[in-house]
């Protein structure tokens, strides 16, 4: 849901967000809702509230339960039930609909005016009757007391179709060449039609005679307005018994009192687009006028702007839901617009939850934008030479600047037009400076991870840029600007441990390599300077000197590595002694384990083998025990089988038995050797 604020009036767009195609399965729709945040946060107030391509007209039934809309392509009408918040029915038509009207309180009686001169009647069950008028129609109105339909179009005549008798009556002859719109006053039944010449003709249906003529084209022209063509009447609406609003094709709205031929108020949309619809909001004395770009709400007594609504796509029709703050729009897009303005009135009964939802959103402040006003700072006023207007009614202080009338701003801007070239020149100079700055080496802030490595890389990059030999050296991509190594400077897991053994052993080598690189760069720069000065070539170092220098470097590196190894060994020795002290100080306490009932404790190692053995069948276990020698099967004299089980000895018992066996064998050998010595001593033989 999108929230916009204008003149401290919040407008909630309930139809914004992504729309899912109809051919998607429910499973894919649920998957999209999980992945896409915009789809998950959208509010689908009425299910499938859209047209295949474009919506042309939209209206609400008199009882407020049904919303009817027509659109293309193919030409169709859709009826939505607000109590069910879904589509009730859809009917395809033969041609596009210019406008339609519901004659009953619900959808049971509908009249459609098509663009091919046909008039189509629909009942609750569907299509009922079709007839034709002589000329192309543009608008029609229904007179309830006489059951007459008044059609206006590309003709000077107003055609009358009586629905009680079922036949055409004598038409009304107007002075205009063509008629665009018409309306009937619901209080006294006055019929008014707007002509292509910019006039409004009023007729009395009882006498079928003209009772008044208003020239709105001349009244719509003011001193500030620029007119390129003759204004025609594009919208007409009655309010009460004496008020009438007229919209012109040049973007003006004229408010009339039927007792006077002069307009009470003229409101200009300042877009030069035809006014398409006009609605009255009686609770706040507002008028809602809409062209194809914007919907403006303004006070009918003073003409002061109340708020405005500017959707993304062009508007075709606007409908104000009765006795509420909901606004429905038909746009040049498949999705129809639903807007809720809490200031205009409460939410309808079928979506009363919107009041609670908007109350929660009221806590979040939104930026305010003023229509027909330009926000300027004090510096802008100095450039325009309008600082003397500070404190006057022409400037309204707001935050760090002022609001001024957009017309005044444009006039002053035209007066100071000679300074436009200077502004253009300053912009061009600023762009050139920014381009030169972009070519420089811009040092970024050091990352949180591996700061020393990043600083080293930045210094190496600076040296390459400063070196005069950078053209001859092949340019390599910088690790800091490469996205592949971005994680190395963001993730703490990639932090270089300088206390590790590998780093301390390799660091001397890395430092020596960097020193050699710097020495080479210095030698190359010196050599280039000597060539430029065209001096004699100096004697270089002999090969043995270079070899001795390299050997000295290697000796230094070896000594440094040995030194690091000795330090590492000493640290390991100290750690070992500390561990021994901790082991001596710690007192071992006995740990007790609980054995489950019905089980015998043998060892922890036997649990896995026991589990595997329990998973085997009885036959496999018997075969395994017979193989190990713990089971013997023998036949008895009777013919049955006899099973003999022997206890399986543990490994500890086996080792003990083997030790006892070896001990017995040693004792036997000792006895034999002792008996052999005794027998020799008795015989008197000497020992050798």
PDB file of N, CA, C and O in Angstrom, residues 71-133:
ATOM      1  N   UNK A  71     -14.682  -2.428 -20.202  1.00  0.00           N
ATOM      2  CA  UNK A  71     -13.343  -2.281 -20.744  1.00  0.00           C
ATOM      3  C   UNK A  71     -13.143  -3.150 -21.964  1.00  0.00           C
ATOM      4  O   UNK A  71     -14.079  -3.748 -22.511  1.00  0.00           O
ATOM      5  N   UNK A  72     -11.925  -3.225 -22.407  1.00  0.00           N
ATOM      6  CA  UNK A  72     -11.528  -4.001 -23.573  1.00  0.00           C
ATOM      7  C   UNK A  72     -10.248  -4.740 -23.209  1.00  0.00           C
ATOM      8  O   UNK A  72      -9.613  -4.443 -22.194  1.00  0.00           O
ATOM      9  N   UNK A  73      -9.701  -5.613 -23.992  1.00  0.00           N
ATOM     10  CA  UNK A  73     -10.226  -6.204 -25.193  1.00  0.00           C
ATOM     11  C   UNK A  73     -10.390  -7.686 -24.917  1.00  0.00           C
ATOM     12  O   UNK A  73      -9.460  -8.279 -24.376  1.00  0.00           O
ATOM     13  N   UNK A  74     -11.364  -8.309 -25.182  1.00  0.00           N
ATOM     14  CA  UNK A  74     -12.565  -8.031 -25.945  1.00  0.00           C
ATOM     15  C   UNK A  74     -13.511  -7.165 -25.127  1.00  0.00           C
ATOM     16  O   UNK A  74     -13.432  -7.158 -23.911  1.00  0.00           O
ATOM     17  N   UNK A  75     -14.416  -6.423 -25.797  1.00  0.00           N
ATOM     18  CA  UNK A  75     -15.357  -5.580 -25.037  1.00  0.00           C
ATOM     19  C   UNK A  75     -16.173  -6.410 -24.061  1.00  0.00           C
ATOM     20  O   UNK A  75     -16.734  -7.456 -24.424  1.00  0.00           O
ATOM     21  N   UNK A  76     -16.246  -5.949 -22.820  1.00  0.00           N
ATOM     22  CA  UNK A  76     -16.915  -6.735 -21.777  1.00  0.00           C
ATOM     23  C   UNK A  76     -17.343  -5.819 -20.647  1.00  0.00           C
ATOM     24  O   UNK A  76     -16.898  -4.672 -20.542  1.00  0.00           O
ATOM     25  N   UNK A  77     -18.206  -6.372 -19.793  1.00  0.00           N
ATOM     26  CA  UNK A  77     -18.620  -5.719 -18.569  1.00  0.00           C
ATOM     27  C   UNK A  77     -18.397  -6.700 -17.428  1.00  0.00           C
ATOM     28  O   UNK A  77     -18.693  -7.898 -17.556  1.00  0.00           O
ATOM     29  N   UNK A  78     -17.875  -6.193 -16.334  1.00  0.00           N
ATOM     30  CA  UNK A  78     -17.624  -7.030 -15.162  1.00  0.00           C
ATOM     31  C   UNK A  78     -18.347  -6.420 -13.971  1.00  0.00           C
ATOM     32  O   UNK A  78     -18.310  -5.199 -13.762  1.00  0.00           O
ATOM     33  N   UNK A  79     -18.965  -7.297 -13.193  1.00  0.00           N
ATOM     34  CA  UNK A  79     -19.696  -6.890 -11.991  1.00  0.00           C
ATOM     35  C   UNK A  79     -19.027  -7.525 -10.780  1.00  0.00           C
ATOM     36  O   UNK A  79     -18.814  -8.752 -10.749  1.00  0.00           O
ATOM     37  N   UNK A  80     -18.681  -6.705  -9.796  1.00  0.00           N
ATOM     38  CA  UNK A  80     -18.013  -7.168  -8.583  1.00  0.00           C
ATOM     39  C   UNK A  80     -18.953  -7.002  -7.398  1.00  0.00           C
ATOM     40  O   UNK A  80     -19.572  -5.947  -7.224  1.00  0.00           O
ATOM     41  N   UNK A  81     -19.048  -8.068  -6.600  1.00  0.00           N
ATOM     42  CA  UNK A  81     -19.873  -8.060  -5.396  1.00  0.00           C
ATOM     43  C   UNK A  81     -18.996  -7.642  -4.220  1.00  0.00           C
ATOM     44  O   UNK A  81     -18.042  -8.349  -3.851  1.00  0.00           O
ATOM     45  N   UNK A  82     -19.301  -6.495  -3.632  1.00  0.00           N
ATOM     46  CA  UNK A  82     -18.477  -5.999  -2.532  1.00  0.00           C
ATOM     47  C   UNK A  82     -18.658  -6.810  -1.255  1.00  0.00           C
ATOM     48  O   UNK A  82     -17.754  -6.839  -0.411  1.00  0.00           O
ATOM     49  N   UNK A  83     -19.806  -7.469  -1.109  1.00  0.00           N
ATOM     50  CA  UNK A  83     -20.008  -8.290   0.090  1.00  0.00           C
ATOM     51  C   UNK A  83     -19.146  -9.547   0.047  1.00  0.00           C
ATOM     52  O   UNK A  83     -18.751 -10.068   1.095  1.00  0.00           O
ATOM     53  N   UNK A  84     -18.864 -10.030  -1.164  1.00  0.00           N
ATOM     54  CA  UNK A  84     -18.018 -11.212  -1.321  1.00  0.00           C
ATOM     55  C   UNK A  84     -16.583 -10.850  -1.710  1.00  0.00           C
ATOM     56  O   UNK A  84     -15.720 -11.734  -1.770  1.00  0.00           O
ATOM     57  N   UNK A  85     -16.337  -9.575  -2.036  1.00  0.00           N
ATOM     58  CA  UNK A  85     -15.012  -9.082  -2.430  1.00  0.00           C
ATOM     59  C   UNK A  85     -14.439  -9.863  -3.606  1.00  0.00           C
ATOM     60  O   UNK A  85     -13.240 -10.183  -3.649  1.00  0.00           O
ATOM     61  N   UNK A  86     -15.293 -10.177  -4.571  1.00  0.00           N
ATOM     62  CA  UNK A  86     -14.843 -10.969  -5.721  1.00  0.00           C
ATOM     63  C   UNK A  86     -15.730 -10.655  -6.916  1.00  0.00           C
ATOM     64  O   UNK A  86     -16.717  -9.906  -6.818  1.00  0.00           O
ATOM     65  N   UNK A  87     -15.382 -11.235  -8.050  1.00  0.00           N
ATOM     66  CA  UNK A  87     -16.118 -11.040  -9.294  1.00  0.00           C
ATOM     67  C   UNK A  87     -17.408 -11.855  -9.254  1.00  0.00           C
ATOM     68  O   UNK A  87     -17.380 -13.058  -8.976  1.00  0.00           O
ATOM     69  N   UNK A  88     -18.540 -11.193  -9.556  1.00  0.00           N
ATOM     70  CA  UNK A  88     -19.827 -11.892  -9.554  1.00  0.00           C
ATOM     71  C   UNK A  88     -20.123 -12.481 -10.927  1.00  0.00           C
ATOM     72  O   UNK A  88     -20.474 -13.651 -11.043  1.00  0.00           O
ATOM     73  N   UNK A  89     -19.976 -11.657 -11.992  1.00  0.00           N
ATOM     74  CA  UNK A  89     -20.165 -12.189 -13.342  1.00  0.00           C
ATOM     75  C   UNK A  89     -19.413 -11.315 -14.332  1.00  0.00           C
ATOM     76  O   UNK A  89     -19.006 -10.190 -14.026  1.00  0.00           O
ATOM     77  N   UNK A  90     -19.248 -11.858 -15.523  1.00  0.00           N
ATOM     78  CA  UNK A  90     -18.594 -11.158 -16.627  1.00  0.00           C
ATOM     79  C   UNK A  90     -19.352 -11.470 -17.911  1.00  0.00           C
ATOM     80  O   UNK A  90     -19.672 -12.644 -18.186  1.00  0.00           O
ATOM     81  N   UNK A  91     -19.663 -10.438 -18.680  1.00  0.00           N
ATOM     82  CA  UNK A  91     -20.396 -10.608 -19.932  1.00  0.00           C
ATOM     83  C   UNK A  91     -19.621  -9.916 -21.045  1.00  0.00           C
ATOM     84  O   UNK A  91     -19.265  -8.743 -20.933  1.00  0.00           O
ATOM     85  N   UNK A  92     -19.388 -10.637 -22.129  1.00  0.00           N
ATOM     86  CA  UNK A  92     -18.727 -10.064 -23.291  1.00  0.00           C
ATOM     87  C   UNK A  92     -19.764  -9.410 -24.206  1.00  0.00           C
ATOM     88  O   UNK A  92     -20.897  -9.890 -24.327  1.00  0.00           O
ATOM     89  N   UNK A  93     -19.369  -8.316 -24.860  1.00  0.00           N
ATOM     90  CA  UNK A  93     -20.268  -7.522 -25.687  1.00  0.00           C
ATOM     91  C   UNK A  93     -19.761  -7.516 -27.127  1.00  0.00           C
ATOM     92  O   UNK A  93     -18.618  -7.905 -27.415  1.00  0.00           O
ATOM     93  N   UNK A  94     -20.633  -7.047 -28.032  1.00  0.00           N
ATOM     94  CA  UNK A  94     -20.287  -7.034 -29.456  1.00  0.00           C
ATOM     95  C   UNK A  94     -19.379  -5.863 -29.823  1.00  0.00           C
ATOM     96  O   UNK A  94     -18.605  -5.958 -30.783  1.00  0.00           O
ATOM     97  N   UNK A  95     -19.470  -4.749 -29.136  1.00  0.00           N
ATOM     98  CA  UNK A  95     -18.675  -3.564 -29.456  1.00  0.00           C
ATOM     99  C   UNK A  95     -18.332  -2.832 -28.166  1.00  0.00           C
ATOM    100  O   UNK A  95     -18.856  -3.154 -27.088  1.00  0.00           O
ATOM    101  N   UNK A  96     -17.452  -1.839 -28.290  1.00  0.00           N
ATOM    102  CA  UNK A  96     -17.007  -1.103 -27.114  1.00  0.00           C
ATOM    103  C   UNK A  96     -18.124  -0.214 -26.564  1.00  0.00           C
ATOM    104  O   UNK A  96     -18.967   0.287 -27.310  1.00  0.00           O
ATOM    105  N   UNK A  97     -18.076  -0.022 -25.249  1.00  0.00           N
ATOM    106  CA  UNK A  97     -19.101   0.745 -24.552  1.00  0.00           C
ATOM    107  C   UNK A  97     -18.621   2.186 -24.397  1.00  0.00           C
ATOM    108  O   UNK A  97     -17.503   2.438 -23.925  1.00  0.00           O
ATOM    109  N   UNK A  98     -19.493   3.144 -24.782  1.00  0.00           N
ATOM    110  CA  UNK A  98     -19.197   4.559 -24.568  1.00  0.00           C
ATOM    111  C   UNK A  98     -19.515   4.942 -23.131  1.00  0.00           C
ATOM    112  O   UNK A  98     -18.695   5.539 -22.431  1.00  0.00           O
ATOM    113  N   UNK A  99     -20.698   4.594 -22.668  1.00  0.00           N
ATOM    114  CA  UNK A  99     -21.104   4.805 -21.280  1.00  0.00           C
ATOM    115  C   UNK A  99     -22.272   3.873 -20.975  1.00  0.00           C
ATOM    116  O   UNK A  99     -22.865   3.278 -21.886  1.00  0.00           O
ATOM    117  N   UNK A 100     -22.596   3.732 -19.698  1.00  0.00           N
ATOM    118  CA  UNK A 100     -23.711   2.876 -19.290  1.00  0.00           C
ATOM    119  C   UNK A 100     -24.341   3.461 -18.038  1.00  0.00           C
ATOM    120  O   UNK A 100     -23.777   4.344 -17.373  1.00  0.00           O
ATOM    121  N   UNK A 101     -25.517   2.948 -17.687  1.00  0.00           N
ATOM    122  CA  UNK A 101     -26.271   3.434 -16.530  1.00  0.00           C
ATOM    123  C   UNK A 101     -27.073   2.284 -15.953  1.00  0.00           C
ATOM    124  O   UNK A 101     -27.614   1.444 -16.693  1.00  0.00           O
ATOM    125  N   UNK A 102     -27.147   2.220 -14.609  1.00  0.00           N
ATOM    126  CA  UNK A 102     -27.978   1.223 -13.932  1.00  0.00           C
ATOM    127  C   UNK A 102     -29.312   1.884 -13.595  1.00  0.00           C
ATOM    128  O   UNK A 102     -29.357   2.889 -12.874  1.00  0.00           O
ATOM    129  N   UNK A 103     -30.403   1.316 -14.111  1.00  0.00           N
ATOM    130  CA  UNK A 103     -31.734   1.877 -13.879  1.00  0.00           C
ATOM    131  C   UNK A 103     -32.351   1.390 -12.580  1.00  0.00           C
ATOM    132  O   UNK A 103     -33.282   2.007 -12.070  1.00  0.00           O
ATOM    133  N   UNK A 104     -31.866   0.282 -12.054  1.00  0.00           N
ATOM    134  CA  UNK A 104     -32.390  -0.269 -10.799  1.00  0.00           C
ATOM    135  C   UNK A 104     -31.369  -0.040  -9.689  1.00  0.00           C
ATOM    136  O   UNK A 104     -30.280   0.492  -9.919  1.00  0.00           O
ATOM    137  N   UNK A 105     -31.744  -0.477  -8.470  1.00  0.00           N
ATOM    138  CA  UNK A 105     -30.837  -0.304  -7.341  1.00  0.00           C
ATOM    139  C   UNK A 105     -29.653  -1.251  -7.408  1.00  0.00           C
ATOM    140  O   UNK A 105     -28.606  -0.971  -6.829  1.00  0.00           O
ATOM    141  N   UNK A 106     -29.824  -2.386  -8.084  1.00  0.00           N
ATOM    142  CA  UNK A 106     -28.741  -3.346  -8.212  1.00  0.00           C
ATOM    143  C   UNK A 106     -28.366  -3.459  -9.689  1.00  0.00           C
ATOM    144  O   UNK A 106     -28.542  -2.517 -10.451  1.00  0.00           O
ATOM    145  N   UNK A 107     -27.889  -4.633 -10.108  1.00  0.00           N
ATOM    146  CA  UNK A 107     -27.451  -4.836 -11.485  1.00  0.00           C
ATOM    147  C   UNK A 107     -28.530  -5.447 -12.372  1.00  0.00           C
ATOM    148  O   UNK A 107     -28.232  -5.866 -13.503  1.00  0.00           O
ATOM    149  N   UNK A 108     -29.763  -5.506 -11.918  1.00  0.00           N
ATOM    150  CA  UNK A 108     -30.799  -6.225 -12.670  1.00  0.00           C
ATOM    151  C   UNK A 108     -31.255  -5.478 -13.921  1.00  0.00           C
ATOM    152  O   UNK A 108     -31.789  -6.104 -14.839  1.00  0.00           O
ATOM    153  N   UNK A 109     -31.066  -4.152 -14.002  1.00  0.00           N
ATOM    154  CA  UNK A 109     -31.453  -3.375 -15.188  1.00  0.00           C
ATOM    155  C   UNK A 109     -30.308  -2.436 -15.551  1.00  0.00           C
ATOM    156  O   UNK A 109     -30.022  -1.477 -14.829  1.00  0.00           O
ATOM    157  N   UNK A 110     -29.652  -2.726 -16.681  1.00  0.00           N
ATOM    158  CA  UNK A 110     -28.503  -1.938 -17.138  1.00  0.00           C
ATOM    159  C   UNK A 110     -28.725  -1.562 -18.597  1.00  0.00           C
ATOM    160  O   UNK A 110     -29.209  -2.372 -19.397  1.00  0.00           O
ATOM    161  N   UNK A 111     -28.367  -0.314 -18.945  1.00  0.00           N
ATOM    162  CA  UNK A 111     -28.444   0.171 -20.325  1.00  0.00           C
ATOM    163  C   UNK A 111     -27.035   0.545 -20.771  1.00  0.00           C
ATOM    164  O   UNK A 111     -26.335   1.293 -20.072  1.00  0.00           O
ATOM    165  N   UNK A 112     -26.616   0.003 -21.938  1.00  0.00           N
ATOM    166  CA  UNK A 112     -25.294   0.271 -22.501  1.00  0.00           C
ATOM    167  C   UNK A 112     -25.437   1.062 -23.794  1.00  0.00           C
ATOM    168  O   UNK A 112     -26.277   0.725 -24.644  1.00  0.00           O
ATOM    169  N   UNK A 113     -24.612   2.105 -23.935  1.00  0.00           N
ATOM    170  CA  UNK A 113     -24.526   2.858 -25.182  1.00  0.00           C
ATOM    171  C   UNK A 113     -23.214   2.487 -25.861  1.00  0.00           C
ATOM    172  O   UNK A 113     -22.132   2.760 -25.344  1.00  0.00           O
ATOM    173  N   UNK A 114     -23.312   1.855 -27.041  1.00  0.00           N
ATOM    174  CA  UNK A 114     -22.139   1.371 -27.758  1.00  0.00           C
ATOM    175  C   UNK A 114     -21.656   2.422 -28.760  1.00  0.00           C
ATOM    176  O   UNK A 114     -22.384   3.355 -29.132  1.00  0.00           O
ATOM    177  N   UNK A 115     -20.430   2.220 -29.231  1.00  0.00           N
ATOM    178  CA  UNK A 115     -19.858   3.166 -30.186  1.00  0.00           C
ATOM    179  C   UNK A 115     -20.293   2.894 -31.626  1.00  0.00           C
ATOM    180  O   UNK A 115     -19.821   3.567 -32.542  1.00  0.00           O
ATOM    181  N   UNK A 116     -21.153   1.893 -31.846  1.00  0.00           N
ATOM    182  CA  UNK A 116     -21.669   1.616 -33.192  1.00  0.00           C
ATOM    183  C   UNK A 116     -23.173   1.926 -33.291  1.00  0.00           C
ATOM    184  O   UNK A 116     -23.894   1.273 -34.052  1.00  0.00           O
ATOM    185  N   UNK A 117     -23.638   2.906 -32.465  1.00  0.00           N
ATOM    186  CA  UNK A 117     -25.009   3.421 -32.473  1.00  0.00           C
ATOM    187  C   UNK A 117     -26.021   2.470 -31.850  1.00  0.00           C
ATOM    188  O   UNK A 117     -27.219   2.742 -31.870  1.00  0.00           O
ATOM    189  N   UNK A 118     -25.593   1.353 -31.285  1.00  0.00           N
ATOM    190  CA  UNK A 118     -26.529   0.403 -30.687  1.00  0.00           C
ATOM    191  C   UNK A 118     -26.731   0.724 -29.212  1.00  0.00           C
ATOM    192  O   UNK A 118     -25.810   1.170 -28.509  1.00  0.00           O
ATOM    193  N   UNK A 119     -27.960   0.479 -28.747  1.00  0.00           N
ATOM    194  CA  UNK A 119     -28.327   0.588 -27.328  1.00  0.00           C
ATOM    195  C   UNK A 119     -28.724  -0.803 -26.868  1.00  0.00           C
ATOM    196  O   UNK A 119     -29.614  -1.427 -27.462  1.00  0.00           O
ATOM    197  N   UNK A 120     -28.058  -1.278 -25.826  1.00  0.00           N
ATOM    198  CA  UNK A 120     -28.243  -2.654 -25.388  1.00  0.00           C
ATOM    199  C   UNK A 120     -28.788  -2.657 -23.965  1.00  0.00           C
ATOM    200  O   UNK A 120     -28.268  -1.966 -23.077  1.00  0.00           O
ATOM    201  N   UNK A 121     -29.848  -3.443 -23.756  1.00  0.00           N
ATOM    202  CA  UNK A 121     -30.487  -3.580 -22.441  1.00  0.00           C
ATOM    203  C   UNK A 121     -30.160  -4.956 -21.873  1.00  0.00           C
ATOM    204  O   UNK A 121     -30.277  -5.971 -22.583  1.00  0.00           O
ATOM    205  N   UNK A 122     -29.772  -4.970 -20.601  1.00  0.00           N
ATOM    206  CA  UNK A 122     -29.450  -6.220 -19.912  1.00  0.00           C
ATOM    207  C   UNK A 122     -30.322  -6.334 -18.664  1.00  0.00           C
ATOM    208  O   UNK A 122     -30.564  -5.354 -17.952  1.00  0.00           O
ATOM    209  N   UNK A 123     -30.750  -7.553 -18.431  1.00  0.00           N
ATOM    210  CA  UNK A 123     -31.498  -7.860 -17.204  1.00  0.00           C
ATOM    211  C   UNK A 123     -30.600  -8.665 -16.269  1.00  0.00           C
ATOM    212  O   UNK A 123     -29.410  -8.838 -16.526  1.00  0.00           O
ATOM    213  N   UNK A 124     -31.183  -9.190 -15.215  1.00  0.00           N
ATOM    214  CA  UNK A 124     -30.396  -9.941 -14.243  1.00  0.00           C
ATOM    215  C   UNK A 124     -29.837 -11.224 -14.843  1.00  0.00           C
ATOM    216  O   UNK A 124     -28.747 -11.671 -14.482  1.00  0.00           O
ATOM    217  N   UNK A 125     -30.567 -11.791 -15.774  1.00  0.00           N
ATOM    218  CA  UNK A 125     -30.128 -13.053 -16.382  1.00  0.00           C
ATOM    219  C   UNK A 125     -29.139 -12.851 -17.513  1.00  0.00           C
ATOM    220  O   UNK A 125     -28.424 -13.781 -17.883  1.00  0.00           O
ATOM    221  N   UNK A 126     -29.083 -11.639 -18.117  1.00  0.00           N
ATOM    222  CA  UNK A 126     -28.152 -11.402 -19.217  1.00  0.00           C
ATOM    223  C   UNK A 126     -28.745 -10.442 -20.236  1.00  0.00           C
ATOM    224  O   UNK A 126     -29.503  -9.520 -19.895  1.00  0.00           O
ATOM    225  N   UNK A 127     -28.398 -10.671 -21.520  1.00  0.00           N
ATOM    226  CA  UNK A 127     -28.863  -9.801 -22.597  1.00  0.00           C
ATOM    227  C   UNK A 127     -30.388  -9.879 -22.722  1.00  0.00           C
ATOM    228  O   UNK A 127     -30.987 -10.956 -22.672  1.00  0.00           O
ATOM    229  N   UNK A 128     -31.015  -8.679 -22.921  1.00  0.00           N
ATOM    230  CA  UNK A 128     -32.471  -8.621 -22.997  1.00  0.00           C
ATOM    231  C   UNK A 128     -32.948  -8.077 -24.337  1.00  0.00           C
ATOM    232  O   UNK A 128     -33.787  -8.698 -25.014  1.00  0.00           O
ATOM    233  N   UNK A 129     -32.435  -6.893 -24.767  1.00  0.00           N
ATOM    234  CA  UNK A 129     -32.941  -6.278 -26.001  1.00  0.00           C
ATOM    235  C   UNK A 129     -31.873  -5.329 -26.543  1.00  0.00           C
ATOM    236  O   UNK A 129     -31.043  -4.794 -25.801  1.00  0.00           O
ATOM    237  N   UNK A 130     -31.919  -5.127 -27.873  1.00  0.00           N
ATOM    238  CA  UNK A 130     -30.973  -4.238 -28.540  1.00  0.00           C
ATOM    239  C   UNK A 130     -31.727  -3.411 -29.572  1.00  0.00           C
ATOM    240  O   UNK A 130     -32.541  -3.943 -30.335  1.00  0.00           O
ATOM    241  N   UNK A 131     -31.435  -2.103 -29.605  1.00  0.00           N
ATOM    242  CA  UNK A 131     -32.024  -1.207 -30.596  1.00  0.00           C
ATOM    243  C   UNK A 131     -30.943  -0.236 -31.074  1.00  0.00           C
ATOM    244  O   UNK A 131     -29.810  -0.270 -30.586  1.00  0.00           O
ATOM    245  N   UNK A 132     -31.345   0.651 -32.009  1.00  0.00           N
ATOM    246  CA  UNK A 132     -30.353   1.521 -32.640  1.00  0.00           C
ATOM    247  C   UNK A 132     -30.885   2.939 -32.718  1.00  0.00           C
ATOM    248  O   UNK A 132     -32.093   3.147 -32.883  1.00  0.00           O
ATOM    249  N   UNK A 133     -29.940   3.918 -32.604  1.00  0.00           N
ATOM    250  CA  UNK A 133     -30.311   5.320 -32.748  1.00  0.00           C
ATOM    251  C   UNK A 133     -29.764   5.834 -34.088  1.00  0.00           C
ATOM    252  O   UNK A 133     -28.807   5.258 -34.633  1.00  0.00           O
TER     253      UNK A 133
END
